[in-house]
mmCIF file of N, CA and C in Angstrom:
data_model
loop_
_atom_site.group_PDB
_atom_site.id
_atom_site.type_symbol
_atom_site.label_atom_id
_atom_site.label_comp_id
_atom_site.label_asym_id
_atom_site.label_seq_id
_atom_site.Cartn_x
_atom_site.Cartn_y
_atom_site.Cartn_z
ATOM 1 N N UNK A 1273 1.189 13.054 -6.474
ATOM 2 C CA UNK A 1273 2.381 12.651 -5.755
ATOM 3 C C UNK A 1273 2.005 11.878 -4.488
ATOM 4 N N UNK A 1274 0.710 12.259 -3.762
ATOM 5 C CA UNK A 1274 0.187 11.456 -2.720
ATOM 6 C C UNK A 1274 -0.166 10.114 -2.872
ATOM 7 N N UNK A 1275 -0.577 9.625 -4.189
ATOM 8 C CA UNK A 1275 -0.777 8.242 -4.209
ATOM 9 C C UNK A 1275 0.922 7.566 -4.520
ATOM 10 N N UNK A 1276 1.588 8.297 -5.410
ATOM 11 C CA UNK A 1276 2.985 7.377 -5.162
ATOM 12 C C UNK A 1276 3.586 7.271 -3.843
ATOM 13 N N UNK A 1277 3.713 8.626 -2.815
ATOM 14 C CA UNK A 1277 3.664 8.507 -1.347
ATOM 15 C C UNK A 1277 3.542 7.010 -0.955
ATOM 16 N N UNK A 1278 2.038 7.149 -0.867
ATOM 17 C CA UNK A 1278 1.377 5.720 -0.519
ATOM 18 C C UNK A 1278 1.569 4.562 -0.920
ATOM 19 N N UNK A 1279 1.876 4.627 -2.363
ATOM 20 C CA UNK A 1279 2.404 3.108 -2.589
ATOM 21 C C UNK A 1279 3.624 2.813 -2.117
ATOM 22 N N UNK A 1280 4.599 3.904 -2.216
ATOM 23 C CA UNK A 1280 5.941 3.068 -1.650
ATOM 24 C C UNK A 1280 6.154 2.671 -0.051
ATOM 25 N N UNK A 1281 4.690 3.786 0.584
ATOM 26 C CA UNK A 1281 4.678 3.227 2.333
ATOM 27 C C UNK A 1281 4.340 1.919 2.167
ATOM 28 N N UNK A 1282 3.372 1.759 1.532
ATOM 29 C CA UNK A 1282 3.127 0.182 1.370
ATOM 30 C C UNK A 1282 4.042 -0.905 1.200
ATOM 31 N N UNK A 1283 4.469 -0.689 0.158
ATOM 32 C CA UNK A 1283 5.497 -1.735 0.101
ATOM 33 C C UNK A 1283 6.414 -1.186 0.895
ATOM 34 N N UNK A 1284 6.974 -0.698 1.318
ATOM 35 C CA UNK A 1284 7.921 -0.849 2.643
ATOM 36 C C UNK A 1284 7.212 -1.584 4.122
ATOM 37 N N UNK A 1285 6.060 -1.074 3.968
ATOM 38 C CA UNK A 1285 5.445 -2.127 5.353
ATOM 39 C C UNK A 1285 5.259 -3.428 4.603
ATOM 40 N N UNK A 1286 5.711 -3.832 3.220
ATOM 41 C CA UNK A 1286 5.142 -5.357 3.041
ATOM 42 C C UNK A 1286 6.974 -5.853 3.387
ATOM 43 N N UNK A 1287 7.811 -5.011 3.411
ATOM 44 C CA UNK A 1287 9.057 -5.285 2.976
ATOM 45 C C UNK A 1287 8.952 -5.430 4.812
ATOM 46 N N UNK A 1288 8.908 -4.565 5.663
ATOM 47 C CA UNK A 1288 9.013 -4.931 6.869
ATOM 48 C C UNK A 1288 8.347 -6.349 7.799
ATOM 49 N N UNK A 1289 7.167 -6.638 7.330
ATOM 50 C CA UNK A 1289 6.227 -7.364 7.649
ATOM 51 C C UNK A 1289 6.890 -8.743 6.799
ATOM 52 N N UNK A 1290 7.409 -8.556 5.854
ATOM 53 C CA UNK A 1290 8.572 -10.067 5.295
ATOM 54 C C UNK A 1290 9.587 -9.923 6.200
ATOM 55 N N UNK A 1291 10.119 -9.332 6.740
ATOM 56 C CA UNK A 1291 11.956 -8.965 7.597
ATOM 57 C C UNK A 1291 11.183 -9.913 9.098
ATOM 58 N N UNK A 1292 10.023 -9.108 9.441
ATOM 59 C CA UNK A 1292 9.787 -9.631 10.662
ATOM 60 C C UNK A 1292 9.067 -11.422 10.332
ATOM 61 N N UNK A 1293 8.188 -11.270 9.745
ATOM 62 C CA UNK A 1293 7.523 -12.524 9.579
ATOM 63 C C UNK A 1293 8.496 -13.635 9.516
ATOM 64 N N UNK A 1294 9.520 -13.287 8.704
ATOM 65 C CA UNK A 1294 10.632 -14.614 8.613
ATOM 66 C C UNK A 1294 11.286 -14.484 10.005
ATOM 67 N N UNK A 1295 11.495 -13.531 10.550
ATOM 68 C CA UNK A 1295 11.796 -14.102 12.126
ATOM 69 C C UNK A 1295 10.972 -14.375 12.638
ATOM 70 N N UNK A 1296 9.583 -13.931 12.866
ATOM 71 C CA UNK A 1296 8.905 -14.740 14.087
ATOM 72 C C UNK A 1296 8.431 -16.295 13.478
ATOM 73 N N UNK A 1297 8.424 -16.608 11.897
ATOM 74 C CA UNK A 1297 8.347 -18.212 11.994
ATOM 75 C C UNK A 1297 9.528 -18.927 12.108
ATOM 76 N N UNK A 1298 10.894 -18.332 12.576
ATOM 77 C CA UNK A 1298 11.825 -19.092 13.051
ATOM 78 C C UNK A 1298 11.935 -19.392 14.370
ATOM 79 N N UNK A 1299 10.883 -18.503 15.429
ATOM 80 C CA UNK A 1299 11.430 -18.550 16.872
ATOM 81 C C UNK A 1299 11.338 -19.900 17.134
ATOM 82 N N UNK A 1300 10.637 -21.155 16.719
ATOM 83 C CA UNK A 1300 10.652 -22.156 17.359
ATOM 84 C C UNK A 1300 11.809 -23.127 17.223
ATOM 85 N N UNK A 1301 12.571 -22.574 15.520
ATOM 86 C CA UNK A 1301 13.608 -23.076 15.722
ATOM 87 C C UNK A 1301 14.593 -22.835 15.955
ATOM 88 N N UNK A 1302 14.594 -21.275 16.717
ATOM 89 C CA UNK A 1302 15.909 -20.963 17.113
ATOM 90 C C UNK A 1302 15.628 -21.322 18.893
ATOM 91 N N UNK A 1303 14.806 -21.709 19.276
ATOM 92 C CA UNK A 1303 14.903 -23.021 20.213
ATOM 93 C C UNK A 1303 15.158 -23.427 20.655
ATOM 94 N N UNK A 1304 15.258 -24.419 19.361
ATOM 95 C CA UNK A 1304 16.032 -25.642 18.992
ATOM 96 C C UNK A 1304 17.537 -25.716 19.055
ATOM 97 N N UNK A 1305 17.808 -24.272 18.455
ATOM 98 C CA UNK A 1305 19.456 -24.534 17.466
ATOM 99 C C UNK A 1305 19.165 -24.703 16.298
ATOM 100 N N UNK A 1306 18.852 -24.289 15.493
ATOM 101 C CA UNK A 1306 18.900 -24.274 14.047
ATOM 102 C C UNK A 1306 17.923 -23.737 13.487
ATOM 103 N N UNK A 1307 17.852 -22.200 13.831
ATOM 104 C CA UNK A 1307 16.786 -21.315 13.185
ATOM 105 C C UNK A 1307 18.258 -20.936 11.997
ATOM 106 N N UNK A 1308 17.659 -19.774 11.139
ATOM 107 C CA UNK A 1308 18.165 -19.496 9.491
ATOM 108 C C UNK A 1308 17.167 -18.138 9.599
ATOM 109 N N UNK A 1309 18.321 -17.424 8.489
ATOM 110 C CA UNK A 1309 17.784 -16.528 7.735
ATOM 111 C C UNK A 1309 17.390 -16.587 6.544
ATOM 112 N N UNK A 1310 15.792 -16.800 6.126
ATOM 113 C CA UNK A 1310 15.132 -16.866 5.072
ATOM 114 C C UNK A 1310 15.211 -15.832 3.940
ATOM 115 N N UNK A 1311 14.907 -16.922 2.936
ATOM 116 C CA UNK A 1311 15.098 -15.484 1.859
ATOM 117 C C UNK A 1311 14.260 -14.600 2.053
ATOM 118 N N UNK A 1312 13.094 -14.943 2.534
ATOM 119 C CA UNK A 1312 12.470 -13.494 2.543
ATOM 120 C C UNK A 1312 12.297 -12.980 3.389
ATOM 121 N N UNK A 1313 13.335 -13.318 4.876
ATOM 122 C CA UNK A 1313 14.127 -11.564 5.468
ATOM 123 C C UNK A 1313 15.147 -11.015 4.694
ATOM 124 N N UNK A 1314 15.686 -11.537 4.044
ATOM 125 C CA UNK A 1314 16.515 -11.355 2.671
ATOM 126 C C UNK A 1314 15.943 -9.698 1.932
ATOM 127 N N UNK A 1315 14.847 -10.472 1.455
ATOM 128 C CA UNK A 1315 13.909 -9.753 0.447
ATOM 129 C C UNK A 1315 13.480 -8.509 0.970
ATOM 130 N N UNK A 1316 12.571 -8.960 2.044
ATOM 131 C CA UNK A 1316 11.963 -7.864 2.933
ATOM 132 C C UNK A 1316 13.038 -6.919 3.500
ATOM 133 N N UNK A 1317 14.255 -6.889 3.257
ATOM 134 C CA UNK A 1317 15.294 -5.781 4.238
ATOM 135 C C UNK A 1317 15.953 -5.074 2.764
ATOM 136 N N UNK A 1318 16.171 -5.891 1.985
ATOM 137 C CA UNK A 1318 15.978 -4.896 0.657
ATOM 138 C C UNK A 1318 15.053 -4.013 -0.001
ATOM 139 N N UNK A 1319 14.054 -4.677 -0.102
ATOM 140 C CA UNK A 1319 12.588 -3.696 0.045
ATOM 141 C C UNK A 1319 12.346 -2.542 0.612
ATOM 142 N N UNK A 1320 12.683 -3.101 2.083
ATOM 143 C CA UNK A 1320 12.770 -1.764 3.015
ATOM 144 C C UNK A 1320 14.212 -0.548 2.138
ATOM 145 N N UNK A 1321 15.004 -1.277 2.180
ATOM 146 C CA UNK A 1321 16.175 -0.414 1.606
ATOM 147 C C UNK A 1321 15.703 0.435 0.315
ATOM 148 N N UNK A 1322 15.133 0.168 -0.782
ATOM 149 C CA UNK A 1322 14.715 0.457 -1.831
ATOM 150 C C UNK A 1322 13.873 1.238 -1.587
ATOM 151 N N UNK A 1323 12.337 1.197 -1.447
ATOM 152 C CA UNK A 1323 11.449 1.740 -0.977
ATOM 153 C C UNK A 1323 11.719 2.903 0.315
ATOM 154 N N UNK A 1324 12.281 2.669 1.145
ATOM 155 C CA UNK A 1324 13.201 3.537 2.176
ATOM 156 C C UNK A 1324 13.665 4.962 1.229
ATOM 157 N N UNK A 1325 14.373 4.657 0.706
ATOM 158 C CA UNK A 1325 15.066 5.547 0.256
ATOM 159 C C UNK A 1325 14.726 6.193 -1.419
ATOM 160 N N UNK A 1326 13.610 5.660 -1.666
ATOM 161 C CA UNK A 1326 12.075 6.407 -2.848
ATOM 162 C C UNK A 1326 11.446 7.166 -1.801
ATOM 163 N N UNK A 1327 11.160 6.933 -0.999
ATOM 164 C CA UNK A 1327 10.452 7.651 0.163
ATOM 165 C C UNK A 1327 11.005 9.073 0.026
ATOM 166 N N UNK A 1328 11.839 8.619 0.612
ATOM 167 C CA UNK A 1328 12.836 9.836 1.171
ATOM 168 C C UNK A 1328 12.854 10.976 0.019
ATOM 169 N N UNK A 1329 13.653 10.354 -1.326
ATOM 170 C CA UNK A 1329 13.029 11.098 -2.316
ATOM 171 C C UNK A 1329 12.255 11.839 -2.662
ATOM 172 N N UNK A 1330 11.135 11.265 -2.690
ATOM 173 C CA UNK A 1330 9.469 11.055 -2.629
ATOM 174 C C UNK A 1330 9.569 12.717 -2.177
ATOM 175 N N UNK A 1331 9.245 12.970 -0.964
ATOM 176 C CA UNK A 1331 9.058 13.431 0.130
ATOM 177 C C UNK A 1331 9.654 14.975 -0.310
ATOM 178 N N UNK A 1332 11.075 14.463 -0.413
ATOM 179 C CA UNK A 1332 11.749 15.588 -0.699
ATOM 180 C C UNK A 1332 11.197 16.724 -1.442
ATOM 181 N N UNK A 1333 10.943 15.636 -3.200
ATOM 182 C CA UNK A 1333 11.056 16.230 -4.174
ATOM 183 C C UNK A 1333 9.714 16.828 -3.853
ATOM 184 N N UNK A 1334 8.440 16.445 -2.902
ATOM 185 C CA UNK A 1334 7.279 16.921 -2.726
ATOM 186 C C UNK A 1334 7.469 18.296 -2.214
ATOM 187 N N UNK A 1335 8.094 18.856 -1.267
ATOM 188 C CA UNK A 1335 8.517 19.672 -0.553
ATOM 189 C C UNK A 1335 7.856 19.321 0.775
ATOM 190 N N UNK A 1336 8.179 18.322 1.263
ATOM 191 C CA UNK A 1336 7.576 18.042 2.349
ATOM 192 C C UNK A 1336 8.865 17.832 3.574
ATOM 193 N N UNK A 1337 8.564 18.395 4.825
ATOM 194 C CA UNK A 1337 10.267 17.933 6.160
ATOM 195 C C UNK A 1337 10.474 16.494 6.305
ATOM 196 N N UNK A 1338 12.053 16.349 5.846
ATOM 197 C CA UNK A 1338 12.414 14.800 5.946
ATOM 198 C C UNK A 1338 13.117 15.361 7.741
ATOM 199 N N UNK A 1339 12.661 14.382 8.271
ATOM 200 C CA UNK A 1339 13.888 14.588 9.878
ATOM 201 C C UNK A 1339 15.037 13.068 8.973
ATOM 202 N N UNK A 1340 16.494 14.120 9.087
ATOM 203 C CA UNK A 1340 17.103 13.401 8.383
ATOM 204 C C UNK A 1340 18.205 12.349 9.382
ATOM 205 N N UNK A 1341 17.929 13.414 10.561
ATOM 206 C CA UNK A 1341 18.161 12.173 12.037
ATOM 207 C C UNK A 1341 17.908 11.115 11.968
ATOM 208 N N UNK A 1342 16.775 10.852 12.033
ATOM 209 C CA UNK A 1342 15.859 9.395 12.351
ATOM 210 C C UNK A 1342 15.944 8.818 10.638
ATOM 211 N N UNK A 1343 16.250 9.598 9.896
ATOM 212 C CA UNK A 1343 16.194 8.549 8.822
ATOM 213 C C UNK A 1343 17.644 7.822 8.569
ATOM 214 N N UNK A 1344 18.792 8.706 9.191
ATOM 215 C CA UNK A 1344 19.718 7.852 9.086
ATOM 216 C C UNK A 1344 20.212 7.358 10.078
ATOM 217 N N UNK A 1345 19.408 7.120 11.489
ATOM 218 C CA UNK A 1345 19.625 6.482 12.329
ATOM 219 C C UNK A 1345 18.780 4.892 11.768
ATOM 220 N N UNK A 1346 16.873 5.110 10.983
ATOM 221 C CA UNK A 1346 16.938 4.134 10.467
ATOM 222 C C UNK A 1346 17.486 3.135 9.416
ATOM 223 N N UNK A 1347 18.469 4.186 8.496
ATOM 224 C CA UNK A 1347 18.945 3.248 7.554
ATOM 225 C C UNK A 1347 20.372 2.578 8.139
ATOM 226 N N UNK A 1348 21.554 3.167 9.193
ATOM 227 C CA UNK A 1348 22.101 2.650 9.867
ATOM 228 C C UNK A 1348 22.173 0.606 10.587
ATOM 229 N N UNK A 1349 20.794 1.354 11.170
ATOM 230 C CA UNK A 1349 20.119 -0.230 11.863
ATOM 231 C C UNK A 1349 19.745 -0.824 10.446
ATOM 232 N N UNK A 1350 19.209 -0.408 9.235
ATOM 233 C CA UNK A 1350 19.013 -1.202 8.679
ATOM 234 C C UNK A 1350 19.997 -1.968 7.289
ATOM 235 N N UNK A 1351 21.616 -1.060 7.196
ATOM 236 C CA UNK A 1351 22.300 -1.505 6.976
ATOM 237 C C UNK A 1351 22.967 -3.130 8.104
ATOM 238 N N UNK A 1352 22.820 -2.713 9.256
ATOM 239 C CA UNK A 1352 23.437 -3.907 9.788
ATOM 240 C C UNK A 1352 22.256 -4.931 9.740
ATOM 241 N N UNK A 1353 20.967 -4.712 9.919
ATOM 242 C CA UNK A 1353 20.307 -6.100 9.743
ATOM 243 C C UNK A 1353 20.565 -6.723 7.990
ATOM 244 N N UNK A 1354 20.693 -6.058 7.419
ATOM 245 C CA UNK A 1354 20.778 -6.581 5.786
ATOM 246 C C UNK A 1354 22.276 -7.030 5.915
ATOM 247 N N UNK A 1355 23.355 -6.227 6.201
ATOM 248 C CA UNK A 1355 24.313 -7.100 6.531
ATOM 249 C C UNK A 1355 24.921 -8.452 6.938
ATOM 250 N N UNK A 1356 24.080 -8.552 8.274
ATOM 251 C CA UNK A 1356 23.882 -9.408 8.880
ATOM 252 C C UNK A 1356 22.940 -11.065 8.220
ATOM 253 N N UNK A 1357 21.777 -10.672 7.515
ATOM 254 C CA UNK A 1357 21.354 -11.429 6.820
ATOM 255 C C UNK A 1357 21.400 -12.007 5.688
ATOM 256 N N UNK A 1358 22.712 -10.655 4.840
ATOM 257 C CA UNK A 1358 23.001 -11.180 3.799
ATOM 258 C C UNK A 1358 24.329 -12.048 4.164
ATOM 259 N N UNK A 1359 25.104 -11.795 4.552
ATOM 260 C CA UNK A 1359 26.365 -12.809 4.832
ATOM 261 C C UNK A 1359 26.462 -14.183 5.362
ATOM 262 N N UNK A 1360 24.767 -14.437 5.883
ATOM 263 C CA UNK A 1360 24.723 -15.473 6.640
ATOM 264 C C UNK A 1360 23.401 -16.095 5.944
ATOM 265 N N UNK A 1361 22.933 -15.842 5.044
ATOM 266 C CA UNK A 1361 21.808 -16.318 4.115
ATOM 267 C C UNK A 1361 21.946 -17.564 3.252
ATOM 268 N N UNK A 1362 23.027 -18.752 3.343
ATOM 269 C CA UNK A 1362 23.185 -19.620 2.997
ATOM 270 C C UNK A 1362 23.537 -20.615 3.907
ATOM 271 N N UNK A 1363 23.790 -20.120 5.364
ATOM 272 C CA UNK A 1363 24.411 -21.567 6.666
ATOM 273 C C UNK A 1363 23.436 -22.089 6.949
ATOM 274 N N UNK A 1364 23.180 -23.428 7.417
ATOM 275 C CA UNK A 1364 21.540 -24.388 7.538
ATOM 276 C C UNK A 1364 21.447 -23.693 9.070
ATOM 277 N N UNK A 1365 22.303 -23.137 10.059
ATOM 278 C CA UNK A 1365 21.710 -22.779 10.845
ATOM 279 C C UNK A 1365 22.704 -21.574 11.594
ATOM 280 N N UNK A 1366 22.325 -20.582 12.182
ATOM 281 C CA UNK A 1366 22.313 -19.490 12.684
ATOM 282 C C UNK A 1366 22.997 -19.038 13.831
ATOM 283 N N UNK A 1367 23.768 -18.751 14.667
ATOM 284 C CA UNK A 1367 24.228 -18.777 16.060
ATOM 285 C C UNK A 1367 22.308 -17.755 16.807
ATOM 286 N N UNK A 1368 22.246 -18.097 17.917
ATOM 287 C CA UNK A 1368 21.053 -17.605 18.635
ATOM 288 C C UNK A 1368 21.644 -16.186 19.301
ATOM 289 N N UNK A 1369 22.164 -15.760 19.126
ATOM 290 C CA UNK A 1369 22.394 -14.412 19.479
ATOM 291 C C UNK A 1369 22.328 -13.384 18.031
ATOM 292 N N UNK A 1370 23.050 -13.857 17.176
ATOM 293 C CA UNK A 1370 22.755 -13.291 16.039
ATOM 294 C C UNK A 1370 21.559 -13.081 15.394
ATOM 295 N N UNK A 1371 21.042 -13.854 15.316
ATOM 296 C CA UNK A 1371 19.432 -14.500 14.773
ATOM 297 C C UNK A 1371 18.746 -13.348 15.825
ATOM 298 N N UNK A 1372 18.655 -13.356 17.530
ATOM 299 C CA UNK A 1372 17.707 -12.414 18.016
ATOM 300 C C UNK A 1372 18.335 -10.914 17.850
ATOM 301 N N UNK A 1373 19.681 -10.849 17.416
ATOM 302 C CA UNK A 1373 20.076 -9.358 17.209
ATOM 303 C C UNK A 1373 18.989 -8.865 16.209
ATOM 304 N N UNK A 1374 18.993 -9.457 15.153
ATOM 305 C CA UNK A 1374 18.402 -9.315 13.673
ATOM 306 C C UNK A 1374 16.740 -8.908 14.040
ATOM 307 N N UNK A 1375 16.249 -9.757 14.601
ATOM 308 C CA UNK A 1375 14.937 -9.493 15.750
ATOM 309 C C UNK A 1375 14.669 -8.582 15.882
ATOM 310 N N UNK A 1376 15.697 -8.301 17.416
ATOM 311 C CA UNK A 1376 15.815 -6.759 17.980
ATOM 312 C C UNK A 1376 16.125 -5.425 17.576
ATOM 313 N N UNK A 1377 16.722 -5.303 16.767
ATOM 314 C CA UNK A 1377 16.977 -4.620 15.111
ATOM 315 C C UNK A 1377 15.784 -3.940 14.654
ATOM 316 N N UNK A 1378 14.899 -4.840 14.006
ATOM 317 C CA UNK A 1378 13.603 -5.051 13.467
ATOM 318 C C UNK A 1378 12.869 -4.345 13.829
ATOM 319 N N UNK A 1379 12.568 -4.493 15.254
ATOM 320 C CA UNK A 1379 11.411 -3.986 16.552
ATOM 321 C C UNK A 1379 11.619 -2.657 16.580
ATOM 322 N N UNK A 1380 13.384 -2.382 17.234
ATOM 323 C CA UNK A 1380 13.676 -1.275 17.350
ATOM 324 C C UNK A 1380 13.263 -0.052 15.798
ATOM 325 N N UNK A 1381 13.791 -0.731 14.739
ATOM 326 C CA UNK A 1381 13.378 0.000 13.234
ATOM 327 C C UNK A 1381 12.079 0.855 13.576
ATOM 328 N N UNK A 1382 11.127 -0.911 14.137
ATOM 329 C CA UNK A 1382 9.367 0.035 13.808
ATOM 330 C C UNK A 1382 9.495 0.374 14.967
ATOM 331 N N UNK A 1383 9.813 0.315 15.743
ATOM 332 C CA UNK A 1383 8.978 1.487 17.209
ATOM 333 C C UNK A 1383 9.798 2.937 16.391
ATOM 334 N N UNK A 1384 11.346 3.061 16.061
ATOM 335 C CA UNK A 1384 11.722 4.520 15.822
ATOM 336 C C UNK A 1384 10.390 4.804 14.788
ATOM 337 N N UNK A 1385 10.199 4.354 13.683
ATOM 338 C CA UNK A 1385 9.625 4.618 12.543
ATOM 339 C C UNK A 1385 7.962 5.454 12.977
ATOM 340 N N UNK A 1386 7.472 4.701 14.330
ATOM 341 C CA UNK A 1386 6.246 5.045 14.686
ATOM 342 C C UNK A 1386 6.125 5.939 15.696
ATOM 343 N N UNK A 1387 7.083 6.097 16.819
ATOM 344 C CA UNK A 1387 7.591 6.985 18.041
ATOM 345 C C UNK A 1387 7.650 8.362 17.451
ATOM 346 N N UNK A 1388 8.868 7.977 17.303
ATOM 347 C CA UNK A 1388 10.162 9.671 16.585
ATOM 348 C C UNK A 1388 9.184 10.485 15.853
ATOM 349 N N UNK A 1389 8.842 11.400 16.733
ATOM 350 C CA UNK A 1389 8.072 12.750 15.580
ATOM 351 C C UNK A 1389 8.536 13.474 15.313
#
């Protein structure tokens, strides 16, 4: 059960590391005015969603303590960033407050994910 553990942490940090990566190669064009949400913050916030919640599973069915606080404080934040990215995943460009919400979102996710004991 420890190696499935591990694979789904994995791909949730590949799913996070896509959420963030597609924002930090937009900062230059949100700039500009015309940064976007890429498909693969798209991808990567579903991932997280999927994998998120195998985890949780995971865990459970292991008999291992879920803190079910912090997990639905993280799936919360991470309903509104998927929200947020899915509704707006086709405009050529972004309002700049929205775009750094999605950001700040993100950050906040991994610091709870790594902080919260």
């Amino acid at each position: 059960m420890d190696v499935l553990i591990n694979v789904f942490v994995a791909l949730h940090i590949i799913g996070i590391a896509s959420l963030l990566g597609g924002f930090l190669t937009q900062m230059k064009a949100m700039g500009a005015g015309t940064a976007r949400f890429t498909p693969a913050m798209l991808h990567g916030a579903l991932t997280m969603l999927v994998t998120g919640v195998a985890l949780v599973g995971l865990n459970q069915a292991d008999d291992q303590t879920v803190n079910n606080i912090k997990i639905g404080v993280k799936l919360a934040l991470l309903i509104v960033i998927l929200g947020l990215v899915y509704v707006k995943r086709d405009e050529e460009k972004v309002e700049k407050g929205m775009f750094v919400t999605v950001g700040a979102l993100t950050t906040v996710n991994i610091f709870i994910a790594t902080l919260w004991t």
